Short mmCIF file of C-alpha atoms and ligand atoms in Angstrom, two decimals:
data_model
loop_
_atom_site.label_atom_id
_atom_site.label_comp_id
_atom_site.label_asym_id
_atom_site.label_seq_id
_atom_site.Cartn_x
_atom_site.Cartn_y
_atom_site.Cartn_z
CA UNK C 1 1.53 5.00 26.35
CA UNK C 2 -0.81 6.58 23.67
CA UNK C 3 -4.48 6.67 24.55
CA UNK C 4 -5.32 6.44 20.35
CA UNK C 5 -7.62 3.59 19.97
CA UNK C 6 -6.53 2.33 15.92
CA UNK C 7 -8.91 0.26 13.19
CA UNK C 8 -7.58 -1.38 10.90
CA UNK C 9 -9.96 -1.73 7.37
CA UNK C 10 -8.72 -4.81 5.88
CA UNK C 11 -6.68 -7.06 7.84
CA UNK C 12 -4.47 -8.77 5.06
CA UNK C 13 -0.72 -8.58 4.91
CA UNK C 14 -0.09 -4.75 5.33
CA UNK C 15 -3.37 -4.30 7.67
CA UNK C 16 -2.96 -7.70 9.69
CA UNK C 17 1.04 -6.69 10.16
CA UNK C 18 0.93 -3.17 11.36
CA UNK C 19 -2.09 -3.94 13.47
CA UNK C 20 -1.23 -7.13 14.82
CA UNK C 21 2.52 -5.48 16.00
CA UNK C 22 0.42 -2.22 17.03
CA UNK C 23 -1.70 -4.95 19.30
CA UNK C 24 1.33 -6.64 20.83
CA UNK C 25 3.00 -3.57 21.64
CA UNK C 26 -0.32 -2.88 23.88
CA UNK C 27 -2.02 -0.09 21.65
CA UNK C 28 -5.79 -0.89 21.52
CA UNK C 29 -6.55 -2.09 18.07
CA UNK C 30 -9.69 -3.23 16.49
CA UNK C 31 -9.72 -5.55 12.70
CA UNK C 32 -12.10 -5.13 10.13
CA UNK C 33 -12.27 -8.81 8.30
CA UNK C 34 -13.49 -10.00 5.76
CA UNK C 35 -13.16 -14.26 4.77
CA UNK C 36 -11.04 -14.83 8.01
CA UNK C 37 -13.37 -13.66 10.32
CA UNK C 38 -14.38 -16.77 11.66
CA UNK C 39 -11.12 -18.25 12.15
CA UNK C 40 -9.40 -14.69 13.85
CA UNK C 41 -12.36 -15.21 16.07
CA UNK C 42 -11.51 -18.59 17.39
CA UNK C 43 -7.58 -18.53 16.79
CA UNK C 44 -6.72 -14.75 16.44
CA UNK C 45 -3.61 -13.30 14.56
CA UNK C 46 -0.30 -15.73 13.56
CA UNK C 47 2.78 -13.17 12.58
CA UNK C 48 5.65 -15.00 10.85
CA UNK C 49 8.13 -12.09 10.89
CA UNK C 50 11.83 -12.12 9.95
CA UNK C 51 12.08 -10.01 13.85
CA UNK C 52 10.64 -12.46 15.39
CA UNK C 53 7.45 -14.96 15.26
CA UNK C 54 4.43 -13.84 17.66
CA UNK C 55 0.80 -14.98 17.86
CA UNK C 56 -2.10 -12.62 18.84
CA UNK C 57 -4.83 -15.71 20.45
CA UNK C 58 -7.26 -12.70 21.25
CA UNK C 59 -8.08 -9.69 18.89
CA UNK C 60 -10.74 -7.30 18.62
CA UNK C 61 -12.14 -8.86 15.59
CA UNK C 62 -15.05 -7.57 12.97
CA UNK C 63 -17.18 -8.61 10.21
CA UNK C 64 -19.03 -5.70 9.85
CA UNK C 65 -17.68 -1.61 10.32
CA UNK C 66 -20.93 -1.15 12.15
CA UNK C 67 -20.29 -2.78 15.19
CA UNK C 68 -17.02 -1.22 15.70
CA UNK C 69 -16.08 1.45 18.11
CA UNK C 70 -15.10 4.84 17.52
CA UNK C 71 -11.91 5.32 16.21
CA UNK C 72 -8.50 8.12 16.19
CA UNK C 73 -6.30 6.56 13.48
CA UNK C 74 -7.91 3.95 10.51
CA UNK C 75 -5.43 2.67 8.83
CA UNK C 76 -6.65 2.08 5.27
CA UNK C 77 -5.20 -1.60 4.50
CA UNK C 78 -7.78 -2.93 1.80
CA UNK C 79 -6.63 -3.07 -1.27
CA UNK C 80 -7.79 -0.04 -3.59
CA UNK C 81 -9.67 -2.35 -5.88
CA UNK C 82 -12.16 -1.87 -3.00
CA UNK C 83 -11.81 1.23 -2.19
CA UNK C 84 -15.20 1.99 -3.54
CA UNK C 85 -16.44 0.70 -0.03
CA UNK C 86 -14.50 3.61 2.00
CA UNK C 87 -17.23 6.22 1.51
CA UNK C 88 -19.99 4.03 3.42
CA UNK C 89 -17.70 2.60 5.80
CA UNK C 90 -15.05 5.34 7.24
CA UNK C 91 -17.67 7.61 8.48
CA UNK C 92 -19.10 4.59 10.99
CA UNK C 93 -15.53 4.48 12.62
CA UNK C 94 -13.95 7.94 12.62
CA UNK C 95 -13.83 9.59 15.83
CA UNK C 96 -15.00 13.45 15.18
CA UNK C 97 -11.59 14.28 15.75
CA UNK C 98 -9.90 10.99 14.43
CA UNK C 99 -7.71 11.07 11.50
CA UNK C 100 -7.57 8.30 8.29
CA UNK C 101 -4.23 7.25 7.34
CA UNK C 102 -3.81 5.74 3.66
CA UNK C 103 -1.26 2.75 3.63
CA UNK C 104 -2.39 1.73 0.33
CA UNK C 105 0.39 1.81 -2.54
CA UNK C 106 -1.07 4.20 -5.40
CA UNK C 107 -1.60 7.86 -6.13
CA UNK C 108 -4.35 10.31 -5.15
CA UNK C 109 -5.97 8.46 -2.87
CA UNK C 110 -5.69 10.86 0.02
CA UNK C 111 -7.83 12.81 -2.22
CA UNK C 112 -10.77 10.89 -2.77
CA UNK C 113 -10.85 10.29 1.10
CA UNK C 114 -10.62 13.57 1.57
CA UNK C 115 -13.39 14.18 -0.19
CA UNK C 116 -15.27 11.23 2.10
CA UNK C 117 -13.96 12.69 5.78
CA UNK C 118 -12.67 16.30 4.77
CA UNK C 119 -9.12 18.19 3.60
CA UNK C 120 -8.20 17.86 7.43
CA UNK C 121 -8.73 14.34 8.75
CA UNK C 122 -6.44 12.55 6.13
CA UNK C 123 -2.72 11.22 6.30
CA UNK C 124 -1.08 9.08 3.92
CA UNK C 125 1.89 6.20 4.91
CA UNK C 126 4.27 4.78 1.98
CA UNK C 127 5.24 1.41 3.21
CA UNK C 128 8.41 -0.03 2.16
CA UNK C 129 7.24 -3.88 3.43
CA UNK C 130 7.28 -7.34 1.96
CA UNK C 131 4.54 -8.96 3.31
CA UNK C 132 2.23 -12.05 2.39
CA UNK C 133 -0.95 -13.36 3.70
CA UNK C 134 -0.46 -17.16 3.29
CA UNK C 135 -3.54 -18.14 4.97
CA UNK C 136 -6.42 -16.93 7.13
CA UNK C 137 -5.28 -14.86 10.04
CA UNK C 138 -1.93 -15.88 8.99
CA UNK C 139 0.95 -13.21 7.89
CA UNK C 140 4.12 -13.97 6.63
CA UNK C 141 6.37 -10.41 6.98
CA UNK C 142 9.40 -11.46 4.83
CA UNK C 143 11.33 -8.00 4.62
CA UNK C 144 11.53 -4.27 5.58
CA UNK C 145 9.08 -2.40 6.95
CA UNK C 146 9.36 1.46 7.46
CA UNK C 147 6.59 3.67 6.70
CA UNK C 148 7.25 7.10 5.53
CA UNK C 149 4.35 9.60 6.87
CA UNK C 150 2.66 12.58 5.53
CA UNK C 151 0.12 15.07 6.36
CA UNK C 152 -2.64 15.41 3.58
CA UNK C 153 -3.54 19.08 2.73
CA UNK C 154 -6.10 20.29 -0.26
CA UNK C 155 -4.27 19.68 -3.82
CA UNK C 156 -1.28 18.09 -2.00
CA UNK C 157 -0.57 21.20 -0.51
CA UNK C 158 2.87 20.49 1.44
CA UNK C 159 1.93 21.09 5.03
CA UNK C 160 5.17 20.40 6.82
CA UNK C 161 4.95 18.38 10.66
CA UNK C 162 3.06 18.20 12.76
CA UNK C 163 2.00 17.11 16.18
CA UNK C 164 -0.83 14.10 15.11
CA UNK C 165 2.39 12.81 13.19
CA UNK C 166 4.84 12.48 15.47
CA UNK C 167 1.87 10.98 18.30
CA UNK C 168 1.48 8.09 15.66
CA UNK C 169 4.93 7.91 14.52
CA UNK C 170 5.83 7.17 18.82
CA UNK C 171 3.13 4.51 18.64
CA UNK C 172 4.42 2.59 15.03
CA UNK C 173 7.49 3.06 16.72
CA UNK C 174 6.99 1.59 20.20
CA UNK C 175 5.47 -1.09 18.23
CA UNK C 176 9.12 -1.56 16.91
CA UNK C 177 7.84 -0.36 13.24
CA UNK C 178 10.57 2.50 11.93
CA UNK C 179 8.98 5.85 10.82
CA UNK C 180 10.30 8.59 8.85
CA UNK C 181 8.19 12.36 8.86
CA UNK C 182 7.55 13.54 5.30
CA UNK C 183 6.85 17.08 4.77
CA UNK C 184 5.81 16.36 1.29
CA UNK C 185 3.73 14.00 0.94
CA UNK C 186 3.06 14.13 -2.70
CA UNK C 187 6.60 13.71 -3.62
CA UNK C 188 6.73 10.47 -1.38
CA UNK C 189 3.70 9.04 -2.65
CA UNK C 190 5.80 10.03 -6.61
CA UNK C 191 9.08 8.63 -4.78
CA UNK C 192 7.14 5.44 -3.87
CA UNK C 193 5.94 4.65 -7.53
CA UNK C 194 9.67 5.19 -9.17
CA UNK C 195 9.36 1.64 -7.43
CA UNK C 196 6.18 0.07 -7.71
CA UNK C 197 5.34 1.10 -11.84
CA UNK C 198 8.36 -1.18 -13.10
CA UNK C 199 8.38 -3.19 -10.59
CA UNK C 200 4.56 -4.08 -10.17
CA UNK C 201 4.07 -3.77 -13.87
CA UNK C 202 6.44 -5.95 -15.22
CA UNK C 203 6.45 -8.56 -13.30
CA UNK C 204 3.05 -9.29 -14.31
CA UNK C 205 3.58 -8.69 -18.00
CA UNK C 206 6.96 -10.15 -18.43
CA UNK C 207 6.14 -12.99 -15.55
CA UNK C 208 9.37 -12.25 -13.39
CA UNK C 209 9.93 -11.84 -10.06
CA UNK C 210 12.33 -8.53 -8.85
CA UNK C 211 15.35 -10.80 -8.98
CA UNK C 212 14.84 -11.90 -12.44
CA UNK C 213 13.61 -8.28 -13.53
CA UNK C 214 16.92 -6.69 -12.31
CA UNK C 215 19.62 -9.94 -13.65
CA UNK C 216 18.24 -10.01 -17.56
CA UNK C 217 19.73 -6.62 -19.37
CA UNK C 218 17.09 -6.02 -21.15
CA UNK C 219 14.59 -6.00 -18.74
CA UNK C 220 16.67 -3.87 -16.08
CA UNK C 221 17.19 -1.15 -19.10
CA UNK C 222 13.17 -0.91 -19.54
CA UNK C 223 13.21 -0.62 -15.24
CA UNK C 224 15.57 2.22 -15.38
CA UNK C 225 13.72 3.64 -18.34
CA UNK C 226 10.32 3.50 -16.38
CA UNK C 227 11.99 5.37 -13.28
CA UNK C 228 13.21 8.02 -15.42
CA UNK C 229 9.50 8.77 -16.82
CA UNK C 230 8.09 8.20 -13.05
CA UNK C 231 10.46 11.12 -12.40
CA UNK C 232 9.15 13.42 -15.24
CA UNK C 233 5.62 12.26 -13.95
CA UNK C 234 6.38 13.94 -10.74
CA UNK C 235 8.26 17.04 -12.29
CA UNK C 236 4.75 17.72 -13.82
CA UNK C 237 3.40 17.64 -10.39
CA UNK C 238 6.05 20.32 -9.57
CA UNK C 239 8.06 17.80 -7.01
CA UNK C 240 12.32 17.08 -8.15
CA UNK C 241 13.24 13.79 -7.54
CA UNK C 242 16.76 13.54 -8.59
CA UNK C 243 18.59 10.78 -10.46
CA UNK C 244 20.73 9.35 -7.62
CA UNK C 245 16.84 8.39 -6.42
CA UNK C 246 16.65 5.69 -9.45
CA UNK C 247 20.39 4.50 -8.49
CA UNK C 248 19.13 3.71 -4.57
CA UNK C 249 15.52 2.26 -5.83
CA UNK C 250 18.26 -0.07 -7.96
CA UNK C 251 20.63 -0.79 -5.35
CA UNK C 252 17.47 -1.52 -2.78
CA UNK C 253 15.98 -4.09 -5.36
CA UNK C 254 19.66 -5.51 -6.06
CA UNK C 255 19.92 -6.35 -2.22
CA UNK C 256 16.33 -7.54 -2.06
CA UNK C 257 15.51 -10.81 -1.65
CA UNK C 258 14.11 -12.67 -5.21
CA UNK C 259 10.22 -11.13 -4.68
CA UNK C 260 7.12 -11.35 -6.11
CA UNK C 261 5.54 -8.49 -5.96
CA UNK C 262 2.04 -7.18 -5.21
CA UNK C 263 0.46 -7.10 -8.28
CA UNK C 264 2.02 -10.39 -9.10
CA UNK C 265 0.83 -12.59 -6.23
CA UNK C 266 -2.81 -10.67 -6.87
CA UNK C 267 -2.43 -11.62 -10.63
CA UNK C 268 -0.95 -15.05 -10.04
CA UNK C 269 -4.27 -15.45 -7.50
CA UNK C 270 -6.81 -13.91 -10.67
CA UNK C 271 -7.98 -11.02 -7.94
CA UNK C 272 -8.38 -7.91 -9.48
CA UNK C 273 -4.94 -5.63 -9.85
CA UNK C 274 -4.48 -2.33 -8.46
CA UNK C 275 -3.76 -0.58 -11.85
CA UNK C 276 -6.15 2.68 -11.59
CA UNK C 277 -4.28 3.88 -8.41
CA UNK C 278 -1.08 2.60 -9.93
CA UNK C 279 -1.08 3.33 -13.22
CA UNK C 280 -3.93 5.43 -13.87
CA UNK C 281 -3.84 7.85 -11.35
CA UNK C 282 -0.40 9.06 -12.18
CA UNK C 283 -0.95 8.80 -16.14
CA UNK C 284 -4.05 11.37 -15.59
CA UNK C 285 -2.00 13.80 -13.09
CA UNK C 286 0.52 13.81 -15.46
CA UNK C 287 -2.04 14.71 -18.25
CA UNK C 288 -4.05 17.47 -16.61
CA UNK C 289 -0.52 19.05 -16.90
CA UNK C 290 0.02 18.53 -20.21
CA UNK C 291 2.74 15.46 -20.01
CA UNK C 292 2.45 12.37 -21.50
CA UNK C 293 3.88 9.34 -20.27
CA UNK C 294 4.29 6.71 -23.36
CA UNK C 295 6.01 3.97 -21.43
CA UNK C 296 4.12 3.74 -18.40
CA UNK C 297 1.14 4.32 -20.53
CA UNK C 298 2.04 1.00 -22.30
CA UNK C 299 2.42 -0.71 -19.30
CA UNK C 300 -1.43 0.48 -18.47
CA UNK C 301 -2.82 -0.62 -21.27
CA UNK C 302 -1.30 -4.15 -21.27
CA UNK C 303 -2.29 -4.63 -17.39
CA UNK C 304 -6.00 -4.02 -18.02
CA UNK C 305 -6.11 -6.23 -20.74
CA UNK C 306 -4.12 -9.20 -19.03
CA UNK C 307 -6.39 -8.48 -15.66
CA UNK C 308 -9.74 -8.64 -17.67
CA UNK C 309 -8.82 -11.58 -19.30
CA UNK C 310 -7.00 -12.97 -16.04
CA UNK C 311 -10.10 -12.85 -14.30
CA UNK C 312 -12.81 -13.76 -17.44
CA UNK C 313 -10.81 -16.77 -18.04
CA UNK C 314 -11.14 -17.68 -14.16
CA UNK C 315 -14.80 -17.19 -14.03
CA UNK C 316 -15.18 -19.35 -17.41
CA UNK C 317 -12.93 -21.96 -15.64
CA UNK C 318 -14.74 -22.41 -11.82
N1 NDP K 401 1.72 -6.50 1.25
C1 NDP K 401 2.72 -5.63 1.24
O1 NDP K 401 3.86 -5.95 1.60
C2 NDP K 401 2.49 -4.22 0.78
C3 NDP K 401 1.21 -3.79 0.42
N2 NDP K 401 1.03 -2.48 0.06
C4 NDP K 401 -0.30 -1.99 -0.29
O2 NDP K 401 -1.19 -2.19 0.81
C5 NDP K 401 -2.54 -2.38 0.37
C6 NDP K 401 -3.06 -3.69 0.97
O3 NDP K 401 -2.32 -4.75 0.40
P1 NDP K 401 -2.18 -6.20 1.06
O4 NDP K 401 -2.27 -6.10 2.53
O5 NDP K 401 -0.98 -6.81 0.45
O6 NDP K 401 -3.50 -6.89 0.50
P2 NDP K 401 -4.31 -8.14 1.11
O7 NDP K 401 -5.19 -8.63 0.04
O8 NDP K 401 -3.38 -9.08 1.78
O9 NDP K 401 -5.17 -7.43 2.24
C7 NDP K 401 -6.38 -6.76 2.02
C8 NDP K 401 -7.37 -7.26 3.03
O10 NDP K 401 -8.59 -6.55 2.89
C9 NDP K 401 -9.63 -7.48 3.12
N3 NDP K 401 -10.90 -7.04 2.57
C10 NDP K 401 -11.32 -7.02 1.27
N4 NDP K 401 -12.59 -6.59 1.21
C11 NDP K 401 -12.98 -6.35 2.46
C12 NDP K 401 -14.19 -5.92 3.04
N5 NDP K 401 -15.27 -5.65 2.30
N6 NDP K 401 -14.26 -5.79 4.39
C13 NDP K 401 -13.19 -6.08 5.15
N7 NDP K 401 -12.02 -6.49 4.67
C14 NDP K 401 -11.91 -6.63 3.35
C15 NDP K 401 -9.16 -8.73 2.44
O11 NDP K 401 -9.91 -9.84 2.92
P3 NDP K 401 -9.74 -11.32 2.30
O12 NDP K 401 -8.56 -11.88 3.02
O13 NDP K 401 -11.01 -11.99 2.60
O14 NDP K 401 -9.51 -11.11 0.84
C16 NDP K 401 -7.69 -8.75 2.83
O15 NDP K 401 -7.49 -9.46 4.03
C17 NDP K 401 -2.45 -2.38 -1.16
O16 NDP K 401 -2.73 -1.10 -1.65
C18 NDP K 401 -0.97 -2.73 -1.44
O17 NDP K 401 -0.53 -2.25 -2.68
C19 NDP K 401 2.05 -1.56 0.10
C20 NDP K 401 3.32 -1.96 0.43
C21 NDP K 401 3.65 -3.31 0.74
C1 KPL K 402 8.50 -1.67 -2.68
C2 KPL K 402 7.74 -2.78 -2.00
C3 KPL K 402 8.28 -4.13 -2.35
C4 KPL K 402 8.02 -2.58 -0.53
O1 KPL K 402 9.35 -2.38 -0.30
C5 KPL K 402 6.25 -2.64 -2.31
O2 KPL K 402 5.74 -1.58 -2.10
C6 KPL K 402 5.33 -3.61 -2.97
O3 KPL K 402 5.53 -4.81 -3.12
O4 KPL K 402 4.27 -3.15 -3.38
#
């Protein structure tokens, strides 16, 4: 049994999933919250999980990073609209020797925690999960669920294996959560957004969910369009992903349940949308190596104007 003790910033549907399973499989866990701290108080954690239902009636619950203990592993789980917070709060929770593990979709994030906790003391976990939280201390885990893991190094440095990953890949794993051991993790994190920029983007801006994205053929030609640029985005970064990749992200979303993704549910709510560590990120690491990305650049402009106006016309209307 691992002796890591795990937080987990932001306990929505990623954070309140992998904890709450990390919990139950006896790991010692303690949740940052935010509105639902009252209620995971008094009630805890409800899981409604396609492997099974559980409920957690005890957690370690917080409202405030202050008055948590020490920490090995934080598993980043906010969404990176509020990422901004992560240079006050990490360094109240990181053990000297602990180690901060980015589960947020999104590029480059590693770095600016790096830059927070050092080079050394960051990881970064692409999860391939369909999760919802549908209402306060409640999750809804509808599909999948693997994380692939990767060791952060200076500039995305490839760093190979190593020993930290495999001691949290046993724990995800006794928790019944499947892990895979990157040795690259800047190609994974590229890998991850051949997914997540058509996907994410257009179902906001063409108001579709995957299923309906993938049956109209006009729409599925502008996907497959999209993952072809997401690949030259990454050849600038000096990482080959190869064109069978865009034939299984297609297959995957073909055998996927109809979904709504992310960005959609966040849009469809009027909360802010993650389109800097999306969209931005990758447009300006493509730049700084002289490649332009015209299609996924269009997508970036049209989300920033539909989420400033999504959430103006909110404000005007409460
Ligand atoms: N959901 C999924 O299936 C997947 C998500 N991801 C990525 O994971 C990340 C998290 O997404 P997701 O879990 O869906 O998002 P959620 O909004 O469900 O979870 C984020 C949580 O952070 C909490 N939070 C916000 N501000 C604070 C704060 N100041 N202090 C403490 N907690 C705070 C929110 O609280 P409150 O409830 O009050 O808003 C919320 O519970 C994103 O980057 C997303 O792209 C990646 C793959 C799949
Ligand atoms: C690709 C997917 C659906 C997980 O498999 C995801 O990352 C998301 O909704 O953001």
């Amino acid at each position: 049994m691992s002796i890591s003790r795990y937080a987990v910033i932001g306990t929505g549907a990623l954070g309140g999933f992998y904890g709450a399973k990390l919990q139950k499989a006896g790991l010692d866990v303690h949740f940052l919250l935010n509105s639902d701290y009252e209620h995971v108080i008094q009630h805890g954690l409800v899981v409604e999980s396609k492997d099974g239902d559980f409920t957690l009636p005890q957690v370690n619950g917080y409202n405030d990073v202050a008055s948590m203990p020490y920490c090995d592993v934080i598993l980043v789980a906010l969404k990176t609209t509020q990422n901004h917070l992560l240079s006050q709060m990490l360094p109240q929770v990181i053990k000297n020797d602990g180690v901060v593990l980015v589960l947020q979709n999104g590029l480059g994030i590693e770095e600016e925690i790096a830059q927070i906790v050092g080079n050394d003391r960051v990881m970064g976990g692409l999860c391939f999960l369909c999760s919802n939280k549908v209402g306060a201390g409640h999750i809804h885990h509808l599909d999948y669920g693997e994380i692939i893991l990767g060791e952060y190094a200076a500039n995305y440095h490839p760093v190979g294996t190593t020993d930290r990953m495999r001691q949290i890949a046993n724990d995800f794993e006794s928790a019944g959560i499947p892990v895979k051991l990157s040795e690259d993790l800047l190609l994974g994190r590229w890998q991850k957004l051949v997914w997540n920029i058509p996907y994410n983007g257009l179902s906001v801006i063409l108001n579709a969910t995957t299923t309906e994205l993938m049956a109209n053929i006009h729409s599925r030609n502008l996907v497959e369009k999209l993952m072809y640029e997401v690949i030259a985005g990454a050849k600038s970064s000096g990482r080959i992903i190869s064109d069978r990749f865009v034939q299984q992200m297609l297959d995957y979303t073909d055998n996927m349940k109809p979904y709504r993704t992310s960005m959609k549910i966040d849009y469809d709510e009027h909360r802010p949308l993650e389109v800097e560590a999306i969209f931005g990120n990758p447009l300006k690491k493509a730049l700084t190596a002289g490649v332009t990305l015209p299609l996924i650049s269009c997508l970036y402009h049209q989300l920033k104007f539909l989420d400033a106006r999504n959430r103006e016309f909110h404000n005007i209307s409460h």
